[in-house]
CSV table of C-alpha atoms in Angstrom, one decimal:
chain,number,residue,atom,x,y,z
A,1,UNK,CA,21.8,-7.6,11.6
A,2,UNK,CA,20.4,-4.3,11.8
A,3,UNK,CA,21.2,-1.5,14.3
A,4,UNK,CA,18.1,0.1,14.2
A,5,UNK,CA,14.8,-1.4,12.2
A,6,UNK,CA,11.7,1.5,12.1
A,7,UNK,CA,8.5,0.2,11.4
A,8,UNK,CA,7.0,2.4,8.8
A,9,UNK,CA,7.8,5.1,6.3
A,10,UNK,CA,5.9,7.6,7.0
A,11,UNK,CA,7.0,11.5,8.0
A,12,UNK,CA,8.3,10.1,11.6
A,13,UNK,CA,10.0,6.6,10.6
A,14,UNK,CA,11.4,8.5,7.4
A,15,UNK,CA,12.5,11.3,9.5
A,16,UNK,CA,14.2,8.7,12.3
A,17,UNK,CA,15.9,7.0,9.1
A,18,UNK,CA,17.6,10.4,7.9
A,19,UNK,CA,18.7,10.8,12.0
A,20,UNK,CA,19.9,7.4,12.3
A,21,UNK,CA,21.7,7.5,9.0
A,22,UNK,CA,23.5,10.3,10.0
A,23,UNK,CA,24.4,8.9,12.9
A,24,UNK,CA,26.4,5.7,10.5
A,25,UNK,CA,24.2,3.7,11.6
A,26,UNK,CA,22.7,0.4,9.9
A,27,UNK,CA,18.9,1.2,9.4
A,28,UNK,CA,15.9,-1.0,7.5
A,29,UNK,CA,12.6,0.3,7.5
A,30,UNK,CA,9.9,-1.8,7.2
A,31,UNK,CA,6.6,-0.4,5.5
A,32,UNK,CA,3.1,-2.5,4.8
A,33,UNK,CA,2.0,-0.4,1.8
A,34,UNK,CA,4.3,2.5,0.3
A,35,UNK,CA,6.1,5.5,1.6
A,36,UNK,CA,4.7,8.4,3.2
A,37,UNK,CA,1.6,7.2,5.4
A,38,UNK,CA,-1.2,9.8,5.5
A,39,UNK,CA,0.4,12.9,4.3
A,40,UNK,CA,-0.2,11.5,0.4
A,41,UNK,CA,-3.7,12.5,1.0
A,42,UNK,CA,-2.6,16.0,1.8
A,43,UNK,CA,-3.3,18.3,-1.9
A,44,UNK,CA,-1.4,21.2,-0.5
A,45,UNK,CA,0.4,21.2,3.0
A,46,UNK,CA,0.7,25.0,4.0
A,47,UNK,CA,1.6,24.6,7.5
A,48,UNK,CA,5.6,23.0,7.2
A,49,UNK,CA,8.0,25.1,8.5
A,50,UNK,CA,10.2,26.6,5.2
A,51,UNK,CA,7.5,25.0,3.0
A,52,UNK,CA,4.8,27.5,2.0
A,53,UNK,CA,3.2,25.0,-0.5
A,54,UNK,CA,3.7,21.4,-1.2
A,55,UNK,CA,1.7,18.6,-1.8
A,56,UNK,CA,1.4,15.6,0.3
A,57,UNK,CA,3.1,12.9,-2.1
A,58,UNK,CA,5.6,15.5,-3.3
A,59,UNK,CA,6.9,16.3,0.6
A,60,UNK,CA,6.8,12.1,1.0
A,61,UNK,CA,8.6,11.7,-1.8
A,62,UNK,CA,11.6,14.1,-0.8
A,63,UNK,CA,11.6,12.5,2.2
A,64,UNK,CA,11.8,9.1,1.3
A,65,UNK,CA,14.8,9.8,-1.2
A,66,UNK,CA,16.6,11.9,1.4
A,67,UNK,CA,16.0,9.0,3.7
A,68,UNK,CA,17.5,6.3,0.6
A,69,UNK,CA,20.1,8.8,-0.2
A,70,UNK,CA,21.5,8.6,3.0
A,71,UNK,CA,21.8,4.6,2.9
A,72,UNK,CA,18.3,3.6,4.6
A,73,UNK,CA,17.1,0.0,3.1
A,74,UNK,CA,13.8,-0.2,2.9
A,75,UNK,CA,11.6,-3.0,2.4
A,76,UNK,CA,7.3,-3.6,1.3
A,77,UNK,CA,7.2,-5.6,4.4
A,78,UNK,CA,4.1,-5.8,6.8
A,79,UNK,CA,5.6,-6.0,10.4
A,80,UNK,CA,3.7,-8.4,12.5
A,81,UNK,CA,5.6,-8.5,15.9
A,82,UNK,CA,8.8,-7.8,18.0
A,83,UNK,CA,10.3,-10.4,20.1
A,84,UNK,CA,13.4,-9.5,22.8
A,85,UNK,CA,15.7,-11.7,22.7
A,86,UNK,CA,18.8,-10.6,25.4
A,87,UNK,CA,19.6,-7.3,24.2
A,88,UNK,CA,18.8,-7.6,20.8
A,89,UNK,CA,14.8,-7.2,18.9
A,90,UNK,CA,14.0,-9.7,16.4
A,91,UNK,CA,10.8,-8.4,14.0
A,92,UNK,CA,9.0,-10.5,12.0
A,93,UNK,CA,6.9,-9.8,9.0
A,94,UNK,CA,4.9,-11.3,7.3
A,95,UNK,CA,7.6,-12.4,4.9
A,96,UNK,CA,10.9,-12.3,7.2
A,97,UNK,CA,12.5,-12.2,10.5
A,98,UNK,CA,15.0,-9.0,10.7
A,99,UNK,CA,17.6,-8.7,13.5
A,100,UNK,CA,18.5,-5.2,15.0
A,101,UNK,CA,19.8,-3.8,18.4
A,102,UNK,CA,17.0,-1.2,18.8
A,103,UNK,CA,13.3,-0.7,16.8
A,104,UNK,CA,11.7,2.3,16.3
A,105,UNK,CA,7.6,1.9,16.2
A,106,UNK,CA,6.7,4.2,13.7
A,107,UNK,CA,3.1,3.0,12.1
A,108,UNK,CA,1.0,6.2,12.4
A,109,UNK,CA,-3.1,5.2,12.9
A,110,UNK,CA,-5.5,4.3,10.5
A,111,UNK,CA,-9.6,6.0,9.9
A,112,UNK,CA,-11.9,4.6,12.3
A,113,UNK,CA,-14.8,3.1,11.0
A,114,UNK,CA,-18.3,4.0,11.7
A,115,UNK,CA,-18.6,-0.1,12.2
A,116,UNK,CA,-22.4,-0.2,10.3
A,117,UNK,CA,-22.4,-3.8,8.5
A,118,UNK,CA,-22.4,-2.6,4.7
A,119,UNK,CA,-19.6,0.1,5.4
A,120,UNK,CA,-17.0,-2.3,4.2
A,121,UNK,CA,-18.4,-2.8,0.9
A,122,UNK,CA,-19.5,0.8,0.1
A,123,UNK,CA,-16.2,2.1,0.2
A,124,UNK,CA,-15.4,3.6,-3.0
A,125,UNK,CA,-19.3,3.4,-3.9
A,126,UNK,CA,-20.1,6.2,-1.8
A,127,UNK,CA,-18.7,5.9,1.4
A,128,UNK,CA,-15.1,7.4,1.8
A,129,UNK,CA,-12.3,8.3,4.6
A,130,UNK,CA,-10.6,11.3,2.3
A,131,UNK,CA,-12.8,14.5,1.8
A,132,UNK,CA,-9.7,16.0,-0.7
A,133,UNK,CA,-9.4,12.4,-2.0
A,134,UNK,CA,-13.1,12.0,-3.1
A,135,UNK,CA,-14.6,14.8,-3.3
A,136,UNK,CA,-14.8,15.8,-6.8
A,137,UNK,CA,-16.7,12.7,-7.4
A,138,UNK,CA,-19.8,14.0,-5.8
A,139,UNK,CA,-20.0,17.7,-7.3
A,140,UNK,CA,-23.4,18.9,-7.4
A,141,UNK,CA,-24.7,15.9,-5.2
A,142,UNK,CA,-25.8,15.7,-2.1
A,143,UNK,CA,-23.6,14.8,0.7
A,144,UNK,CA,-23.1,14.4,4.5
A,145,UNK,CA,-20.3,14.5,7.0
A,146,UNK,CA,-20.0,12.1,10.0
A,147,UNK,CA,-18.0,13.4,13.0
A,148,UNK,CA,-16.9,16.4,14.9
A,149,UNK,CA,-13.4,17.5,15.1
A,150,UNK,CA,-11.1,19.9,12.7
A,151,UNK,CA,-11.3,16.8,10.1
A,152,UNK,CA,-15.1,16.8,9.8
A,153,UNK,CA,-15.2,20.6,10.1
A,154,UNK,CA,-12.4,20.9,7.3
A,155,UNK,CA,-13.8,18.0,5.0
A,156,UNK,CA,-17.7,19.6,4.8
A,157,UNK,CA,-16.1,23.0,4.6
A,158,UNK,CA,-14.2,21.3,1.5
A,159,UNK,CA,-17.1,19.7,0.3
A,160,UNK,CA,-19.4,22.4,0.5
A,161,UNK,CA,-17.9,24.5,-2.6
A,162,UNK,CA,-18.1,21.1,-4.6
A,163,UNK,CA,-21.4,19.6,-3.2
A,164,UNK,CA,-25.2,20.7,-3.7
A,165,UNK,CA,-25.7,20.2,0.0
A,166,UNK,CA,-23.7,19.0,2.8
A,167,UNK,CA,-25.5,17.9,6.2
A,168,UNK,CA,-22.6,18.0,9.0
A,169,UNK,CA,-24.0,15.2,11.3
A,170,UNK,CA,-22.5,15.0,15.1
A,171,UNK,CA,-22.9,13.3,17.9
A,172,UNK,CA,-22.6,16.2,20.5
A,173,UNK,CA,-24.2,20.0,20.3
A,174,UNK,CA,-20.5,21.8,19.3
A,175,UNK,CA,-17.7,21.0,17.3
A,176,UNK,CA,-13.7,20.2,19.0
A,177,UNK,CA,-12.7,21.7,15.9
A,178,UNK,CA,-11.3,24.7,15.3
A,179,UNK,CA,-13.7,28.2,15.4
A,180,UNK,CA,-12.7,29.9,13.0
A,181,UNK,CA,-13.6,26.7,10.5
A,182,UNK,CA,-16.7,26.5,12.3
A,183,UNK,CA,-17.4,29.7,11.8
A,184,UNK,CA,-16.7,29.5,7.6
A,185,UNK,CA,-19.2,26.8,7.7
A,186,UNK,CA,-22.2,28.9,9.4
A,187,UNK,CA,-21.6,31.1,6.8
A,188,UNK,CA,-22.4,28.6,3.9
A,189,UNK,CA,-25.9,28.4,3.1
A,190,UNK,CA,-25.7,25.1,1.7
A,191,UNK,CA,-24.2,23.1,4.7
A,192,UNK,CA,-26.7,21.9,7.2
A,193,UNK,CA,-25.9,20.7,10.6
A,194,UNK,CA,-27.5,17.9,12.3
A,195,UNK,CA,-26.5,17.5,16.7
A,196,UNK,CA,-26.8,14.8,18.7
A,197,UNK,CA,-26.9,12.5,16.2
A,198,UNK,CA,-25.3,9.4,14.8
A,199,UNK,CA,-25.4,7.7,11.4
A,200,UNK,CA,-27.0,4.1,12.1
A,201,UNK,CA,-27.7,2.3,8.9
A,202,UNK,CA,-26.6,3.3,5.6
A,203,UNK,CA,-29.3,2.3,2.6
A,204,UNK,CA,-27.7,1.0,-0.7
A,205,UNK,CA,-28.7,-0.1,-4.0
A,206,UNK,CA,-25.2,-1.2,-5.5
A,207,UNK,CA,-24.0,2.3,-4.5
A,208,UNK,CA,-25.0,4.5,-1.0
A,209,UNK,CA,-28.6,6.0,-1.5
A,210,UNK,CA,-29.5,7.3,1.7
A,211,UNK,CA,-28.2,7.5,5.3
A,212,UNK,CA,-30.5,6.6,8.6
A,213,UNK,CA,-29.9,9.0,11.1
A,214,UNK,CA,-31.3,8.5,14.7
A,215,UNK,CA,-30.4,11.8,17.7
A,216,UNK,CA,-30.2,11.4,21.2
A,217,UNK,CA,-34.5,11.1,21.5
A,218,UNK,CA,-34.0,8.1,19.5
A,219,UNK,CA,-36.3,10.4,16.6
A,220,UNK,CA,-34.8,8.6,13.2
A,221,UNK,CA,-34.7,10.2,10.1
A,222,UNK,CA,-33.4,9.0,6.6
A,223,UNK,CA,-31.8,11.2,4.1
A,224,UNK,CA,-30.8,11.1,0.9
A,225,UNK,CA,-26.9,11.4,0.0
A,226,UNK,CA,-25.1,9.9,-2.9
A,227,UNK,CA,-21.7,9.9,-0.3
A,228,UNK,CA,-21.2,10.0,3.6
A,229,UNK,CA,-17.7,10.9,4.1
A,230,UNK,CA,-16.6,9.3,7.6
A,231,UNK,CA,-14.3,11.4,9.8
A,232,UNK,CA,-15.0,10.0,13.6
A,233,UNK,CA,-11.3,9.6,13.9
A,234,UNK,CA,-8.1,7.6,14.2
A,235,UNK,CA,-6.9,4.4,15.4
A,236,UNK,CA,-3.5,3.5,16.0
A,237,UNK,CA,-1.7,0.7,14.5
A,238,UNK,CA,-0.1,-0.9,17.5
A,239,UNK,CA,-2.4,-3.9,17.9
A,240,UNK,CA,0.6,-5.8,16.7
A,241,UNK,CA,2.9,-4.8,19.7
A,242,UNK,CA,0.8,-4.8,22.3
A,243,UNK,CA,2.0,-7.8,23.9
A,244,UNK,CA,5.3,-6.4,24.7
A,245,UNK,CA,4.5,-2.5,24.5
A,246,UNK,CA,2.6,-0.7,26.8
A,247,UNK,CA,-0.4,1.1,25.2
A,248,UNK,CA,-3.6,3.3,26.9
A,249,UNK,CA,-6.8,2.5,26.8
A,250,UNK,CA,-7.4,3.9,23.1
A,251,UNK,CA,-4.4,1.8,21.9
A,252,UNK,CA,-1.7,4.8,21.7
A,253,UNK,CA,2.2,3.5,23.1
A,254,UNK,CA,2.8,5.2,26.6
A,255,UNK,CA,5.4,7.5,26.3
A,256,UNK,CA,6.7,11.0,26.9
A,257,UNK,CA,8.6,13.5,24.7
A,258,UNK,CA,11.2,11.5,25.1
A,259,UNK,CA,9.9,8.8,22.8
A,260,UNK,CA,11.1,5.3,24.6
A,261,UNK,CA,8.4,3.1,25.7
A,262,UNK,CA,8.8,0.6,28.7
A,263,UNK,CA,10.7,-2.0,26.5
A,264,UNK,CA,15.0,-0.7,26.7
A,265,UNK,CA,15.9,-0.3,23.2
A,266,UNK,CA,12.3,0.3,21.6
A,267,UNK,CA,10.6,3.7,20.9
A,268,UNK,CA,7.7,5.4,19.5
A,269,UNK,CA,7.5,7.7,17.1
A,270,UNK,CA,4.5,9.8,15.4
A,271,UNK,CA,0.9,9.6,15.5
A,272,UNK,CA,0.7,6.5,17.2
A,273,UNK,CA,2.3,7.5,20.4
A,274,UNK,CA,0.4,9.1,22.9
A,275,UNK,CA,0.4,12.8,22.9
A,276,UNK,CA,-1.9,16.4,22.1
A,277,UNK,CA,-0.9,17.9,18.8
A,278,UNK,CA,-1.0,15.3,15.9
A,279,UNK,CA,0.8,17.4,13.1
A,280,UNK,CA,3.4,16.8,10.4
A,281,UNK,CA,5.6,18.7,12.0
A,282,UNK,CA,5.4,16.5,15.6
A,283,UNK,CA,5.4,13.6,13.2
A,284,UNK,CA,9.1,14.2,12.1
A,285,UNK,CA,10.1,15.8,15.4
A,286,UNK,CA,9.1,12.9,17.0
A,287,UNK,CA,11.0,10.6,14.4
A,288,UNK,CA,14.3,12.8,15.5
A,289,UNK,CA,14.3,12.2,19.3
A,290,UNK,CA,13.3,8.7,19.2
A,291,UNK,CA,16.0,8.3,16.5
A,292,UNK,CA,18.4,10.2,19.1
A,293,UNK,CA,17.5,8.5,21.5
A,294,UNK,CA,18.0,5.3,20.0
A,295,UNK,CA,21.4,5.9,19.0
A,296,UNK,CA,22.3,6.8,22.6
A,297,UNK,CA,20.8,3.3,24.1
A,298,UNK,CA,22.7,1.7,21.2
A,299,UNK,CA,26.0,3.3,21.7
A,300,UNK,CA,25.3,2.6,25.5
A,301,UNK,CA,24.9,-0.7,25.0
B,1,UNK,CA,5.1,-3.6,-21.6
B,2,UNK,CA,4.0,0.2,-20.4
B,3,UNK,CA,0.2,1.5,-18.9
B,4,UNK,CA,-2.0,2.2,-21.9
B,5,UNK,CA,-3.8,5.3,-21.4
B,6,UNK,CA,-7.5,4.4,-22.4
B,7,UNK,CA,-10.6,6.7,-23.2
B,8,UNK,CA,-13.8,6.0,-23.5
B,9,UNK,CA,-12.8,5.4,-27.4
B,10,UNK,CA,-10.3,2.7,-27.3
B,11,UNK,CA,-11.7,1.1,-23.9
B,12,UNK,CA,-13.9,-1.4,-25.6
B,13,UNK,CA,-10.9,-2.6,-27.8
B,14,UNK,CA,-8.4,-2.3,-25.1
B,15,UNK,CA,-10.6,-4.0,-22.1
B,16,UNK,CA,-13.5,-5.4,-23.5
B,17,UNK,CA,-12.2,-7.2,-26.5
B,18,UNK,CA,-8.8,-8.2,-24.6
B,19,UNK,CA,-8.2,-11.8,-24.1
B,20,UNK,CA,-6.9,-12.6,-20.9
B,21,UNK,CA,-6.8,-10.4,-17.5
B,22,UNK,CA,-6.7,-6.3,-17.9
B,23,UNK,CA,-6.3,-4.3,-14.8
B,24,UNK,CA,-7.4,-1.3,-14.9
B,25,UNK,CA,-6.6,2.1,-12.8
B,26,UNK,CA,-8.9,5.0,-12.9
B,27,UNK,CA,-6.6,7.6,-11.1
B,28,UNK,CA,-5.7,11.1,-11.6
B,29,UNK,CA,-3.4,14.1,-11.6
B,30,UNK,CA,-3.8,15.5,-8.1
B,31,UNK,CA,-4.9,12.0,-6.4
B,32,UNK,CA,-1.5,11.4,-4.1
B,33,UNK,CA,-2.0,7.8,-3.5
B,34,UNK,CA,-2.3,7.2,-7.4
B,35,UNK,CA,1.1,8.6,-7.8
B,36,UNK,CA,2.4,6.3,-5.2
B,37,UNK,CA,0.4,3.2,-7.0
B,38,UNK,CA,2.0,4.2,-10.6
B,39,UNK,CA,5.2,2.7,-10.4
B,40,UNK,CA,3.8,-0.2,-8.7
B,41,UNK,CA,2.0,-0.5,-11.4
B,42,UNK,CA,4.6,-0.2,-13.8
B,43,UNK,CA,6.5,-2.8,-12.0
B,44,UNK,CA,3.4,-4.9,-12.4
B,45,UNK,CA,3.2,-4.4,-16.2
B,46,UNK,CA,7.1,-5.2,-16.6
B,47,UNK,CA,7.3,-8.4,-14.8
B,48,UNK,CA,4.1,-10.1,-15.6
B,49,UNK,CA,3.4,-9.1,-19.4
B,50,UNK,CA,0.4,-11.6,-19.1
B,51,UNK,CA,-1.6,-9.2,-17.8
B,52,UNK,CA,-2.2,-5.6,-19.4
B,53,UNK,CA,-2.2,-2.6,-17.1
B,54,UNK,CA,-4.3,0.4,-18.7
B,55,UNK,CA,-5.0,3.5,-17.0
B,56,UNK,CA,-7.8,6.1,-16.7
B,57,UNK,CA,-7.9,9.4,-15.6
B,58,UNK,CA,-11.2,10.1,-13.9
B,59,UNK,CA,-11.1,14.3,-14.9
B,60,UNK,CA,-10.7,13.1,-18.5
B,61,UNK,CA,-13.0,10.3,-18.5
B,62,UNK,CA,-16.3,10.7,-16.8
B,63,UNK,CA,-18.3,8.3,-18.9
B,64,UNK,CA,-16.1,5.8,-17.4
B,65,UNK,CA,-15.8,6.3,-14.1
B,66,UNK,CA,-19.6,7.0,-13.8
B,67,UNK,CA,-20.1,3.8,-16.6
B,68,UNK,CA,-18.1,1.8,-13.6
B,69,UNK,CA,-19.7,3.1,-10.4
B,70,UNK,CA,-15.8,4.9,-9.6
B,71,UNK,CA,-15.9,6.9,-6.7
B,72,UNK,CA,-12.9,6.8,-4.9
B,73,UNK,CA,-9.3,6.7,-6.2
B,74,UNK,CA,-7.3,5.2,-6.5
B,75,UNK,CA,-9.6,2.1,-8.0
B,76,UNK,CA,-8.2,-1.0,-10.2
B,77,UNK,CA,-10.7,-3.2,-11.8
B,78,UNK,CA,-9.5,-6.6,-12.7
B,79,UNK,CA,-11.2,-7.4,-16.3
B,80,UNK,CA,-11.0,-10.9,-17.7
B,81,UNK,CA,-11.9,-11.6,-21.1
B,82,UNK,CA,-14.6,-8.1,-20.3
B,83,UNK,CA,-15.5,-9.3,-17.6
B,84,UNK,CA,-15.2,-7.5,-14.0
B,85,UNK,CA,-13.7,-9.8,-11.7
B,86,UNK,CA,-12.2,-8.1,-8.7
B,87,UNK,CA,-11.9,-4.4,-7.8
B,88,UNK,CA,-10.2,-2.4,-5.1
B,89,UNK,CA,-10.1,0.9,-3.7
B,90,UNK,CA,-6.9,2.4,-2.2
B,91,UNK,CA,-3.5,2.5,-2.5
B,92,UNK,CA,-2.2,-1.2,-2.0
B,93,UNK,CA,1.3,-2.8,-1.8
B,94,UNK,CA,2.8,-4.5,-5.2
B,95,UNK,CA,2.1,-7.8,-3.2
B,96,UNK,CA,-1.5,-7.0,-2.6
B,97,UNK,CA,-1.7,-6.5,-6.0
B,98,UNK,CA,-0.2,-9.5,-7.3
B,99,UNK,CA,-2.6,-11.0,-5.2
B,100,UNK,CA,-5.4,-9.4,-6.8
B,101,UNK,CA,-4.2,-10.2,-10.1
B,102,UNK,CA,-3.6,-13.8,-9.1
B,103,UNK,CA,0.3,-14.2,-9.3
C-alpha cells in the first residue's frame, strides 16, 4: 500500500515524487518506458530557470536520482487503469495491481501522426518525430517539414543548416509559432515554404522517396525528399483513464492550476492536463501542486 | 558479458559470422534516448549471455548505418546467424526488448 502512486517519470511525475517524498510520504511511480519522458530528446535546454545549459537526458537524469535519493520506488510498469475502490485507487499495469490512497496522472502526450498508411513502417527509414534526434542523418539531402507551430518552425530552422533543402509544408497561410523563428527561416535561402497544404501519400522504395502533397485547390504535387519530419503535434496519453477522468474533447484531463481532476484523491500533472504554456518549467511546477495538493487530500482523509 | 563496440572492420566477424542471435544498437554520443537505452542494454547482455549485444556509433560508422538503411536512433537490429530478423526504432522498455529478442 502506497500513499501516493504517479503515473510516469517524466519532469512532472519526477518532480511530484521529490514533493511527496519530502512530505514522508510512501510514493511508486509507475513508468511504461524509462525516465524522463520527452525532455531526452532536448540536445541543450537553455530556458530552465538556474540552468543556462543542459541537455535533456542529463537534466532527466538528475531528476530521477534526486527523486530515488529521496526514497521514490519506481517501477518499468505500463499503467493501464485506475479503479476507486472506497477511498482508496487501485492501478493496474500491465504486470500488477498497486494500492495507494491518492494517484497522480502524470503521462505527458505522445507525437501525433500524420495517419497516411505506410507512416508506421517508414519510421526510422525516413520518416521521423525528432528534428535534433534525426537530423544529422539527412545532411546534404533534401527534406521537408510537416506542420505549423514553434516545433515545425524550430525543426526546419534546425534542419536547414544540416539539409540541402527544406520545404516547410502547412496547412494554413501563417505559422502559430513564434516570429522571431519565423522570421530566421525567411532569411534562409534554402528553406522553401509550401501553404495550404497537407502531405497525403508518402512514396517509398524500402526507404521514403518522395512526398505527395495536395493544397487547398486540390492541385497535387509530388516532391522528392529522402525524410519528412512530422511535427502536427501532440496527443495526450490519457486514453487509459478516460473512463473515470474527465478529459476535453482533444483528450487533455479537465483541470485548473490547481491540478485535481473530478475524481477526490486523483490529479493531473504536466503536459497532459489541460492548459496554455506546455514548458519544462510548467511540467515540474505542475508536478509540485498536484503533489501538494495530494498530500493535503491525504492528510485530510 | 559487456556491448562490443563494432566498426565496419570487426562487424562481419562479430555479426555476420556469429552463431546465434546478435542485437545490434547503432546509437550515438549526443542521441538522449540512446543513453537511456545503454543500461538496458547492459542489463540485457548480463542476464541473457545467449545473445550478444554490440554497439555502433552512427558518427563513427557511416558505412554501417547507411549499409543498414539507419536513420533514426536509437535503432537495434536483431541478427541471427547474419541474418536481419527484427529491427526497432526508439527508445523501448527492457521488457519490450526481451520481447524483441525472444526471452
Amino acid at each position: 500500500m502506497y500513499d501516493i502512486i504517479i503515473i510516469g517519470a517524466g519532469p512532472a511525475g519526477l518532480t511530484s515524487a521529490i514533493y511527496a517524498c519530502r512530505a514522508s510520504k510512501k510514493v511508486l511511480i509507475l513508468e511504461a518506458k524509462s525516465y524522463g519522458g520527452q525532455i531526452i530528446n532536448t540536445l541543450d535546454i537553455e530556458n530552465y530557470p538556474g540552468e543556462a545549459h543542459i541537455s535533456g537526458f542529463d537534466f532527466a537524469t538528475k531528476l530521477y536520482n534526486q527523486a530515488k535519493d529521496l526514497g521514490a520506488e519506481i517501477l518499468f510498469e505500463k499503467a493501464v487503469d485506475i479503479n476507486v475502490i472506497d477511498n482508496l485507487k487501485e492501478v493496474i499495469t500491465t504486470k500488477n495491481t498497486y494500492m495507494s490512497k491518492a494517484v497522480i496522472i502524470a503521462t505527458g502526450s505522445e507525437n501525433r501522426k500524420l495517419g497516411l498508411p505506410n507512416e508506421d513502417e517508414l519510421v526510422g527509414r525516413g520518416i521521423s518525430y525528432c528534428a535534433t534526434c534525426d537530423g544529422a542523418f539527412y545532411r546534404n539531402k533534401n527534406v521537408a517539414v510537416v506542420g505549423g507551430g514553434n516545433t515545425a518552425v524550430e525543426d526546419a530552422l534546425y534542419l536547414a543548416d544540416i539539409a540541402s533543402k527544406v520545404y516547410l509544408i502547412h496547412r494554413r497561410n501563417e505559422f502559430r509559432g513564434e516570429q522571431s523563428t519565423v522570421n530566421h527561416l525567411k532569411e534562409k535561402n534554402n528553406v522553401e515554404f509550401i501553404y495550404n497544404s497537407n502531405v497525403t501519400k508518402l512514396n517509398e522504395n524500402e526507404r521514403l522517396e518522395s512526398i505527395e502533397v495536395t493544397n487547398k485547390d486540390g492541385l497535387v504535387k509530388t516532391i522528392d525528399v529522402a525524410g519528412l519530419f512530422v511535427a502536427v503535434g501532440k496527443i495526450p496519453e490519457n486514453q487509459n483513464f478516460a473512463k473515470l477522468v474527465n478529459l476535453d474533447e482533444s483528450g487533455y484531463v479537465k483541470s485548473g492550476e490547481d491540478c485535481t481532476t473530478n475524481v477526490a484523491g486523483i490529479f493531473v500533472a504536466g503536459d497532459n492536463r489541460i492548459k496554455e504554456v506546455r514548458q519544462l518549467v510548467t511540467a515540474t511546477s505542475d508536478g509540485a501542486i498536484a503533489a501538494i495538493n495530494a498530500v493535503k487530500y491525504i492528510n485530510d482523509l | 558479458m559487456s556491448i562490443t563496440e563494432v566498426n565496419k572492420d570487426n562487424f562481419e566477424k562479430e555479426v555476420l559470422k556469429n552463431e546465434g542471435k546478435v542485437l545490434v544498437d547503432f546509437n550515438a554520443d549526443w542521441c538522449g534516448p540512446c543513453k537511456m537505452l545503454k543500461p538496458l542494454l547492459e542489463e540485457i547482455a548480463e542476464t541473457h549471455k545467449q545473445i550478444k549485444v554490440v554497439s555502433i556509433n552512427i558518427d563513427k560508422e557511416g558505412e554501417l548505418t547507411d549499409k543498414y538503411n539507419v536513420s533514426s536512433i536509437p535503432c537495434l537490429v536483431l541478427f541471427d546467424s547474419g541474418e536481419e530478423i527484427k529491427r526497432n526504432v526508439g527508445l523501448i522498455s527492457k521488457d519490450e526488448i526481451e520481447d524483441m529478442i525472444g526471452e
